[in-house]
Amino acid sequence: MAPGQYSTDPKQHTLSPIVTGATVIGMKYKDGVILAADTLASYGSEARYKDVCRLKKVGEYTLLGGGGELSDFQYLSDQLDEMADEDWLNEDGCFMGPKEYSSYIGRVMYNRRSKFNPLYNQFVVVGKKKDEPAHLMYVDHQGTAFEENFVATGFGMHLGIPLLRNSWRADMSLDEAKALATKCLEVCFYRDCRAYCKIHIGVCNGTSVDISAPIPLNHFWGHGAWTEKRLEDDDPTATW
Amino acid sequence: MDCITWSPAGRILQVEYAMEAVKQGTPVLGLRSKTHVVLVSFKRAQSELANHQQKIFKVDDHMAIGISGLTADARVLADYMRNECLNHRYVFDSAMNVGRLVAQVADKSQQKTQNSSKRPYGVGLLVAGCDEKGPHLFETCPSGNYFEYYAMAIGGRSTSAKTYLEKHFEEFESADLDALIKHGLEAMNKTTSSDQSLTTKNTTVAVISDKYRELSSEEMQKFIDGLEKKEDEPMEDEPAPAAASGDAPDAPAPMDTSG
């Protein structure tokens, strides 16, 4: 369309995500809260970008993990960075914590969906501010928001949550929590075609927020049942 | 004459006159320990038939203001502050930072000193609140200035309260709540002229921690009964403001400054 012209078509909003991230796993542990996500951004079913960090440090005490539309995740990340800068500019030593950020994100998401123009994400916002209790909140593109002890987004809701229900305890050590999150993402990698075998783990313990370097997952595809030549392979009526 | 015109002496008289309006109100004072802030106000009734004019306004659970000057202007600012706190709770699910709200109010006041078609607010606020950094006490002025204090008194006859607070403020930090209230009333008692005294009707005491509470008259009566006996010394009042010169010190201003 030439500049100055206007369209007579109805205004269009994003109604489905394009470049997407998959599962995010979050859980509280003894001294804080952790977040884990794989490093893949898919373009439809294509594994398009394999070295993306879907965890984001926000302010001083908070971590944001995002599944769904990656550009929307990046947009919100930038907005939150600006808010964190404002805290710093006030020079009063007050910084927002996970409670404030998660509530804000929830309001933004609900506001956008109410304009029929959602940010197409499922977020997990976690953090721990000094001696306050650890905070973990789920927020999605419809503005649904709730607090939990552990949470998973995307396919992880189906593949990860059962493992978390069985194994999560409030007094888990950091290593136990990391192992459980890794296990969840490993199961996702085996069964979710949008998942990947490299992950980031973020940890908030009240004094620091750390996002790990990419960690490769162990995976094994050599099981007998998967490699054995099977009867159907010779079946002339088979379609594969 | 508008409020953006300099005087030959390099002053902005309209703003200074607005600052004088603060002194036409009755005194209000605040003081803080490491856990609480206490606001004490001395109220005036417009006539025998009228209620006492409210001087302390709750802004949010963790914040309140004490006002001196034009009550109508104060109510506008209280309204603004309440809205800001409510908005903050809605968006961030947490209490608003006291210092930042005070800075916003000060910015609002400052804008009214730089526009010829506006007039500055005629009210001073003592803002008491508790946030993540503990209790705070601020004063805001019509000029857009704001300051933080351990203890402060504003309004007419507040000088004698200030003198008391200056003498005792080092004890406030570690004082318990009862001692803090006692100091507050003691300081306020110094502002009353010889023919009046503090009563549960003309005095309000508000206690701010992460909750807001006003003392009931029974509670207050106990503190008032325990006040030191006043000596009959002549009150040294601040000089009458230039704008009001000629008027008797207690003569009502042409507008309602009973706050």
Coordinates of C-alpha atoms in Angstrom, one line a residue:
Chain A
M1 CA 0.0 0.0 0.0
A2 CA 1.3 3.4 -0.9
P3 CA 2.0 5.9 1.9
G4 CA -1.0 8.0 2.7
Q5 CA -3.4 5.4 1.6
Y6 CA -5.5 3.5 4.1
S7 CA -6.8 0.0 4.0
T8 CA -10.5 -0.7 4.0
D9 CA -9.8 -4.2 5.4
P10 CA -10.6 -4.8 9.1
K11 CA -7.7 -4.3 11.5
Q12 CA -5.7 -7.6 11.9
H13 CA -4.1 -8.8 15.1
T14 CA -1.8 -11.7 15.8
L15 CA -4.1 -14.6 16.4
S16 CA -1.6 -17.3 16.3
P17 CA 2.1 -17.4 17.3
I18 CA 4.8 -17.7 14.6
V19 CA 8.2 -18.4 16.2
T20 CA 7.6 -20.3 19.4
G21 CA 9.3 -21.6 22.5
A22 CA 8.0 -24.7 24.2
T23 CA 8.0 -25.8 27.8
V24 CA 9.1 -23.8 30.8
I25 CA 9.4 -25.6 34.2
G26 CA 9.4 -23.6 37.5
M27 CA 9.6 -24.9 41.0
K28 CA 10.3 -23.6 44.5
Y29 CA 13.1 -25.4 46.5
K30 CA 14.5 -25.1 50.0
D31 CA 16.3 -21.8 49.6
G32 CA 14.5 -20.2 46.7
V33 CA 13.1 -21.0 43.3
I34 CA 14.4 -22.3 40.0
L35 CA 13.3 -22.0 36.4
A36 CA 14.3 -24.2 33.4
A37 CA 13.6 -24.1 29.7
D38 CA 15.2 -25.5 26.5
T39 CA 17.0 -23.4 24.0
L40 CA 14.9 -24.0 20.9
A41 CA 12.7 -21.5 19.0
S42 CA 10.6 -23.3 16.5
Y43 CA 9.2 -21.9 13.3
G44 CA 6.1 -23.9 13.0
S45 CA 7.4 -27.5 13.1
E46 CA 10.9 -26.4 11.9
A47 CA 13.6 -26.4 14.6
R48 CA 14.6 -22.9 13.5
Y49 CA 16.8 -21.3 16.2
K50 CA 18.6 -23.7 18.5
D51 CA 20.5 -21.4 20.8
V52 CA 17.9 -19.1 22.2
C53 CA 17.7 -18.2 25.9
R54 CA 14.1 -18.2 27.0
L55 CA 14.9 -17.1 30.6
K56 CA 15.3 -13.5 31.4
K57 CA 16.6 -11.7 34.5
V58 CA 14.3 -8.9 35.4
G59 CA 15.4 -6.3 37.9
E60 CA 17.4 -7.5 40.9
Y61 CA 15.5 -10.5 42.2
T62 CA 13.3 -11.9 39.5
L63 CA 13.4 -14.4 36.6
L64 CA 11.0 -14.6 33.7
G65 CA 10.6 -17.7 31.6
G66 CA 8.6 -17.6 28.4
G67 CA 6.9 -20.1 26.1
G68 CA 4.9 -19.2 23.1
E69 CA 5.6 -16.4 20.6
L70 CA 9.2 -15.4 21.0
S71 CA 8.9 -11.9 19.6
D72 CA 6.3 -11.1 22.3
F73 CA 8.6 -12.5 24.9
Q74 CA 11.3 -10.2 23.7
Y75 CA 9.0 -7.2 23.6
L76 CA 7.9 -7.7 27.2
S77 CA 11.5 -8.3 28.2
D78 CA 12.4 -4.9 26.9
Q79 CA 9.4 -3.2 28.6
L80 CA 10.5 -4.8 31.9
D81 CA 14.1 -3.7 31.4
E82 CA 12.8 -0.1 31.1
M83 CA 10.9 -0.5 34.3
A84 CA 13.9 -1.8 36.1
D85 CA 15.9 1.2 34.9
E86 CA 13.3 3.5 36.4
D87 CA 13.8 1.8 39.8
W88 CA 17.5 2.5 39.4
L89 CA 16.9 6.1 38.3
N90 CA 15.0 6.9 41.5
E91 CA 18.2 6.4 43.5
D92 CA 16.2 5.4 46.6
G93 CA 17.5 1.8 46.9
C94 CA 14.0 0.3 46.3
F95 CA 13.7 -2.3 43.7
M96 CA 10.7 -4.3 42.6
G97 CA 10.6 -7.9 43.5
P98 CA 8.9 -10.9 41.8
K99 CA 5.6 -10.1 43.4
E100 CA 5.4 -6.7 41.7
Y101 CA 6.7 -7.9 38.4
S102 CA 4.4 -10.9 38.2
S103 CA 1.4 -8.8 39.1
Y104 CA 2.4 -6.2 36.5
I105 CA 2.8 -8.9 33.8
G106 CA -0.5 -10.4 34.7
R107 CA -2.2 -6.9 34.3
V108 CA -0.4 -6.4 30.9
M109 CA -1.5 -9.8 29.6
Y110 CA -5.1 -9.3 30.7
N111 CA -5.2 -5.8 29.3
R112 CA -3.9 -7.0 25.9
R113 CA -6.3 -9.9 25.6
S114 CA -9.1 -7.5 26.4
K115 CA -8.1 -5.5 23.4
F116 CA -8.2 -8.7 21.4
N117 CA -4.5 -8.2 20.8
P118 CA -2.8 -10.7 23.2
L119 CA 0.8 -11.3 23.8
Y120 CA 0.9 -14.9 22.8
N121 CA 2.9 -16.3 25.7
Q122 CA 2.8 -18.5 28.7
F123 CA 5.1 -17.0 31.3
V124 CA 6.5 -18.3 34.6
V125 CA 7.6 -15.5 36.8
V126 CA 9.8 -16.5 39.8
G127 CA 12.0 -14.8 42.3
K128 CA 13.0 -14.3 45.8
K129 CA 13.6 -10.9 47.3
K130 CA 16.0 -11.0 50.2
D131 CA 14.4 -12.8 53.2
E132 CA 10.9 -12.7 51.7
P133 CA 9.4 -16.1 50.8
A134 CA 10.1 -17.4 47.3
H135 CA 7.5 -16.4 44.7
L136 CA 6.3 -18.4 41.7
M137 CA 3.6 -17.3 39.4
Y138 CA 2.1 -18.5 36.1
V139 CA 0.7 -16.0 33.7
D140 CA -0.7 -16.7 30.2
H141 CA -1.9 -14.9 27.1
Q142 CA -5.5 -14.7 28.5
G143 CA -4.3 -13.0 31.6
T144 CA -4.9 -16.0 33.8
A145 CA -2.5 -15.8 36.7
F146 CA -2.0 -17.9 39.7
E147 CA 0.7 -18.7 42.3
E148 CA 2.0 -22.3 42.8
N149 CA 4.8 -24.3 44.3
F150 CA 5.7 -25.7 40.8
V151 CA 4.4 -25.1 37.4
A152 CA 5.0 -26.1 33.8
T153 CA 3.9 -24.4 30.5
G154 CA 3.0 -25.8 27.1
F155 CA 3.5 -29.5 26.6
G156 CA 5.2 -29.6 29.9
M157 CA 1.8 -29.2 31.5
H158 CA 1.0 -32.7 30.3
L159 CA 4.5 -34.3 30.4
G160 CA 6.2 -32.5 33.3
I161 CA 3.4 -31.9 35.8
P162 CA 2.9 -35.6 36.7
L163 CA 6.6 -35.9 37.5
L164 CA 6.5 -32.8 39.6
R165 CA 3.4 -34.0 41.4
N166 CA 5.1 -37.2 42.3
S167 CA 8.5 -35.9 43.2
W168 CA 8.3 -32.2 44.3
R169 CA 8.9 -31.4 48.0
A170 CA 9.1 -28.0 49.7
D171 CA 12.5 -28.9 51.3
M172 CA 14.3 -30.0 48.1
S173 CA 17.9 -29.1 47.8
L174 CA 19.0 -27.1 44.8
D175 CA 20.6 -30.1 43.2
E176 CA 17.4 -32.2 43.7
A177 CA 15.3 -29.4 42.1
K178 CA 17.7 -29.0 39.2
A179 CA 17.6 -32.8 38.6
L180 CA 13.8 -32.9 38.7
A181 CA 13.5 -29.9 36.3
T182 CA 16.1 -31.6 34.0
K183 CA 14.1 -34.8 34.1
C184 CA 10.9 -33.0 33.1
L185 CA 12.6 -31.4 30.1
E186 CA 14.2 -34.6 29.2
V187 CA 10.8 -36.3 29.0
C188 CA 9.6 -33.3 27.0
F189 CA 12.5 -33.7 24.6
Y190 CA 11.7 -37.4 24.0
R191 CA 8.0 -36.9 23.4
D192 CA 7.4 -33.2 22.4
C193 CA 8.4 -32.5 18.8
R194 CA 9.0 -28.8 19.6
A195 CA 11.4 -29.5 22.5
Y196 CA 15.2 -29.6 22.4
C197 CA 18.1 -31.4 24.1
K198 CA 19.8 -28.2 25.4
I199 CA 18.5 -26.3 28.4
H200 CA 19.1 -23.3 30.6
I201 CA 18.5 -23.4 34.4
G202 CA 17.9 -20.2 36.3
V203 CA 18.2 -19.9 40.1
C204 CA 16.9 -17.2 42.4
N205 CA 18.0 -17.5 46.1
G206 CA 17.3 -14.1 47.5
T207 CA 20.8 -12.7 47.0
S208 CA 21.5 -13.5 43.4
V209 CA 19.8 -14.4 40.1
D210 CA 21.8 -16.8 37.9
I211 CA 21.1 -18.2 34.5
S212 CA 23.3 -21.2 33.7
A213 CA 25.3 -21.7 30.4
P214 CA 23.4 -24.1 28.1
I215 CA 23.4 -27.6 29.5
P216 CA 23.1 -30.6 27.1
L217 CA 20.6 -33.2 28.0
N218 CA 21.5 -36.9 28.1
H219 CA 19.4 -38.9 25.7
F220 CA 19.5 -42.4 24.3
W221 CA 17.7 -43.7 21.3
G222 CA 19.4 -47.1 21.0
H223 CA 16.7 -49.2 22.8
G224 CA 16.2 -52.6 21.3
A225 CA 12.5 -51.9 20.6
W226 CA 13.4 -48.8 18.6
T227 CA 16.2 -50.3 16.5
E228 CA 15.0 -53.9 15.9
K229 CA 13.7 -54.5 12.4
R230 CA 10.0 -55.2 12.9
L231 CA 7.6 -57.3 11.0
E232 CA 5.6 -54.4 9.6
D233 CA 8.7 -53.0 7.9
D234 CA 8.4 -55.6 5.2
D235 CA 4.7 -55.3 4.9
P236 CA 4.0 -54.3 1.3
T237 CA 0.7 -52.7 2.3
A238 CA 2.5 -50.3 4.8
T239 CA 2.4 -46.7 3.8
W240 CA 5.9 -45.8 5.2
Chain B
M1 CA 0.0 39.6 39.3
D2 CA 0.7 36.0 38.3
C3 CA 2.9 33.4 39.9
I4 CA 5.5 33.3 37.2
T5 CA 6.7 36.9 37.5
W6 CA 9.9 37.6 39.3
S7 CA 10.1 40.4 41.8
P8 CA 13.0 42.9 41.3
A9 CA 14.6 41.3 44.3
G10 CA 14.7 37.9 42.5
R11 CA 11.8 36.3 44.3
I12 CA 8.5 34.8 43.2
L13 CA 6.2 36.5 45.6
Q14 CA 3.0 34.6 44.7
V15 CA 4.7 31.3 45.6
E16 CA 6.0 32.8 48.8
Y17 CA 2.5 34.0 49.6
A18 CA 1.2 30.4 49.0
M19 CA 3.8 29.2 51.5
E20 CA 2.3 31.7 54.0
A21 CA -1.1 30.1 53.5
V22 CA 0.3 27.0 55.2
K23 CA 1.0 29.0 58.3
Q24 CA -2.6 30.2 58.5
G25 CA -3.8 26.7 59.3
T26 CA -3.7 25.0 62.7
P27 CA -0.6 23.0 63.6
V28 CA 0.0 19.4 62.6
L29 CA 3.1 17.5 63.5
G30 CA 4.7 14.1 62.9
L31 CA 7.5 12.1 64.4
R32 CA 8.9 8.7 63.7
S33 CA 10.6 5.8 65.5
K34 CA 12.2 2.8 63.7
T35 CA 8.8 1.1 63.6
H36 CA 6.1 3.7 63.6
V37 CA 5.2 7.2 62.5
V38 CA 2.8 9.3 64.6
L39 CA 0.8 12.2 63.3
V40 CA -0.9 14.7 65.7
S41 CA -3.2 17.5 64.6
F42 CA -4.9 20.3 66.4
K43 CA -8.3 21.0 64.9
R44 CA -10.3 24.1 64.7
A45 CA -14.1 24.3 64.5
Q46 CA -15.5 27.0 62.2
S47 CA -18.2 27.9 64.8
E48 CA -19.8 26.6 68.0
L49 CA -22.3 24.7 65.8
A50 CA -19.7 23.2 63.5
N51 CA -17.7 20.0 63.6
H52 CA -13.9 20.3 63.9
Q53 CA -12.2 20.5 60.6
Q54 CA -10.5 17.2 59.7
K55 CA -6.7 17.5 59.4
I56 CA -5.4 14.0 59.0
F57 CA -6.4 11.9 56.0
K58 CA -5.7 8.2 55.5
V59 CA -4.2 7.7 52.1
D60 CA -3.7 3.9 52.1
D61 CA -3.2 1.2 54.8
H62 CA 0.5 2.3 55.1
M63 CA 0.2 6.0 54.5
A64 CA -1.5 9.1 55.8
I65 CA -1.2 12.9 55.5
G66 CA -1.5 15.7 58.0
I67 CA -2.4 19.0 56.4
S68 CA -2.1 22.7 57.2
G69 CA -3.5 25.5 55.0
L70 CA -6.4 25.4 52.5
T71 CA -8.4 22.2 53.3
A72 CA -10.0 22.3 49.9
D73 CA -6.5 22.0 48.2
A74 CA -5.5 19.3 50.7
R75 CA -8.5 17.2 49.7
V76 CA -7.5 17.4 46.1
L77 CA -4.0 16.2 46.9
A78 CA -5.4 13.5 49.2
D79 CA -7.6 12.3 46.4
Y80 CA -4.7 12.2 44.0
M81 CA -2.5 10.3 46.5
R82 CA -5.3 7.8 47.3
N83 CA -5.8 7.2 43.5
E84 CA -2.0 6.7 43.0
C85 CA -1.8 4.2 45.9
L86 CA -4.9 2.3 44.7
N87 CA -3.5 2.1 41.1
H88 CA -0.2 0.9 42.4
R89 CA -1.9 -1.8 44.4
Y90 CA -4.0 -2.8 41.3
V91 CA -1.0 -3.0 39.0
F92 CA 1.8 -4.2 41.3
D93 CA -0.1 -5.9 44.1
S94 CA 1.9 -4.0 46.6
A95 CA 2.0 -0.8 48.7
M96 CA 3.3 2.4 47.0
N97 CA 6.7 3.7 47.9
V98 CA 6.3 6.7 50.1
G99 CA 9.2 8.8 48.8
R100 CA 8.2 8.3 45.2
L101 CA 4.6 9.4 45.8
V102 CA 5.8 12.5 47.7
A103 CA 8.1 13.3 44.7
Q104 CA 5.0 13.0 42.4
V105 CA 3.0 15.3 44.6
A106 CA 5.9 17.8 44.7
D107 CA 6.1 17.7 40.9
K108 CA 2.4 18.4 40.7
S109 CA 2.9 21.4 43.0
Q110 CA 5.9 22.6 41.1
Q111 CA 4.0 22.7 37.8
K112 CA 1.6 25.2 39.4
T113 CA 4.4 27.6 40.1
Q114 CA 5.4 27.8 36.5
N115 CA 2.2 28.6 34.7
S116 CA 0.6 32.0 34.6
S117 CA -2.9 30.7 34.5
K118 CA -2.6 28.6 37.6
R119 CA -2.2 29.2 41.3
P120 CA 0.0 27.3 43.6
Y121 CA -1.6 25.0 46.2
G122 CA -2.1 26.7 49.5
V123 CA -1.4 23.7 51.6
G124 CA 1.5 22.0 53.2
L125 CA 1.5 18.3 53.8
L126 CA 3.2 16.0 56.3
V127 CA 3.2 12.7 54.6
A128 CA 3.7 9.7 57.0
G129 CA 4.2 6.2 55.7
C130 CA 5.9 2.9 56.0
D131 CA 7.5 1.0 53.1
E132 CA 10.2 -1.5 52.5
K133 CA 12.8 0.9 53.9
G134 CA 10.8 1.5 57.1
P135 CA 8.9 4.5 58.4
H136 CA 9.2 7.8 56.6
L137 CA 8.1 11.4 57.3
F138 CA 8.0 14.0 54.6
E139 CA 6.9 17.6 54.3
T140 CA 5.7 19.0 50.9
C141 CA 5.3 22.7 50.2
P142 CA 3.3 24.7 47.7
S143 CA 6.6 25.7 46.1
G144 CA 7.2 22.1 45.0
N145 CA 10.0 21.6 47.6
Y146 CA 9.9 18.5 49.7
F147 CA 12.0 17.3 52.7
E148 CA 12.4 14.2 54.8
Y149 CA 12.5 14.4 58.6
Y150 CA 12.8 12.5 61.8
A151 CA 10.1 14.8 63.2
M152 CA 8.5 18.0 61.9
A153 CA 5.7 20.4 62.7
I154 CA 3.9 22.7 60.2
G155 CA 1.1 25.3 60.4
G156 CA 0.4 28.3 62.6
R157 CA 2.0 28.3 66.1
S158 CA 4.1 25.2 65.1
T159 CA 7.4 26.8 66.1
S160 CA 7.0 25.9 69.7
A161 CA 6.2 22.3 68.8
K162 CA 9.3 22.3 66.5
T163 CA 11.4 23.5 69.4
Y164 CA 10.2 20.6 71.5
L165 CA 10.8 18.1 68.7
E166 CA 14.3 19.5 68.1
K167 CA 15.1 19.0 71.8
H168 CA 13.9 15.4 72.0
F169 CA 14.2 13.9 68.5
E170 CA 17.2 11.7 69.4
E171 CA 15.0 9.7 71.7
F172 CA 12.4 9.0 69.0
E173 CA 14.3 6.4 67.0
S174 CA 14.3 3.8 69.8
A175 CA 11.1 5.0 71.5
D176 CA 8.2 2.5 71.8
L177 CA 4.8 3.5 70.4
D178 CA 3.4 4.9 73.7
A179 CA 6.5 7.1 74.2
L180 CA 6.2 8.3 70.6
I181 CA 2.6 9.3 71.1
K182 CA 3.4 11.0 74.4
H183 CA 6.1 13.0 72.7
G184 CA 3.8 13.9 69.9
L185 CA 1.1 15.2 72.2
E186 CA 3.6 16.9 74.4
A187 CA 4.9 18.8 71.4
M188 CA 1.4 19.7 70.2
N189 CA 0.5 20.9 73.7
K190 CA 3.3 23.5 73.4
T191 CA 1.4 25.1 70.5
T192 CA -1.8 25.8 72.3
S193 CA -2.4 29.3 73.5
S194 CA -3.0 30.0 77.2
D195 CA -6.8 29.9 76.9
Q196 CA -7.0 26.6 75.1
S197 CA -5.8 23.1 75.7
L198 CA -5.8 19.7 74.0
T199 CA -9.0 17.7 74.2
T200 CA -10.2 14.5 72.6
K201 CA -12.4 16.7 70.4
N202 CA -9.8 19.1 69.0
T203 CA -7.0 16.6 68.7
T204 CA -6.4 13.7 66.4
V205 CA -3.6 11.2 66.8
A206 CA -2.9 8.8 64.0
V207 CA -0.4 5.9 64.1
I208 CA 1.0 4.6 60.9
S209 CA 3.0 1.3 60.5
D210 CA 1.9 -1.1 57.8
K211 CA -1.5 -0.4 59.2
Y212 CA -3.3 2.9 59.8
R213 CA -5.0 3.6 63.1
E214 CA -6.5 6.6 64.8
L215 CA -6.5 6.7 68.6
S216 CA -10.0 6.5 70.1
S217 CA -11.0 9.3 72.5
E218 CA -10.6 7.0 75.5
E219 CA -7.0 6.1 74.5
M220 CA -6.2 9.7 73.8
Q221 CA -7.7 10.9 77.1
K222 CA -5.2 8.7 79.0
F223 CA -2.3 10.4 77.2
I224 CA -3.8 13.9 77.6
D225 CA -4.2 13.3 81.3
G226 CA -0.5 12.5 81.5
L227 CA 0.6 15.7 79.8
E228 CA 3.0 18.0 81.6
K229 CA 1.4 21.0 83.2
K230 CA 1.8 24.1 81.0
E231 CA 3.7 27.0 82.3
D232 CA 2.2 30.4 81.8
E233 CA 4.9 31.8 79.7
P234 CA 4.1 34.2 76.9
M235 CA 4.1 32.5 73.5
E236 CA 6.7 33.6 71.0
D237 CA 4.8 33.3 67.8
E238 CA 6.3 33.7 64.3
P239 CA 5.9 37.2 62.9
A240 CA 2.6 37.8 61.1
P241 CA 3.0 37.2 57.4
A242 CA 3.4 40.2 55.2
A243 CA 0.2 39.5 53.2
A244 CA -1.9 39.4 56.4
S245 CA -0.3 42.3 58.2
G246 CA -2.8 44.5 59.8
D247 CA -5.1 41.6 60.6
A248 CA -5.3 40.3 64.1
P249 CA -3.2 37.1 64.2
D250 CA -6.2 34.8 64.7
A251 CA -8.5 36.7 62.4
P252 CA -10.1 34.4 59.9
A253 CA -8.5 34.6 56.4
P254 CA -10.8 35.7 53.6
M255 CA -10.9 32.0 52.4
D256 CA -11.3 28.9 54.5
T257 CA -8.0 28.3 56.0
S258 CA -9.3 26.6 59.1
G259 CA -7.5 23.4 58.1

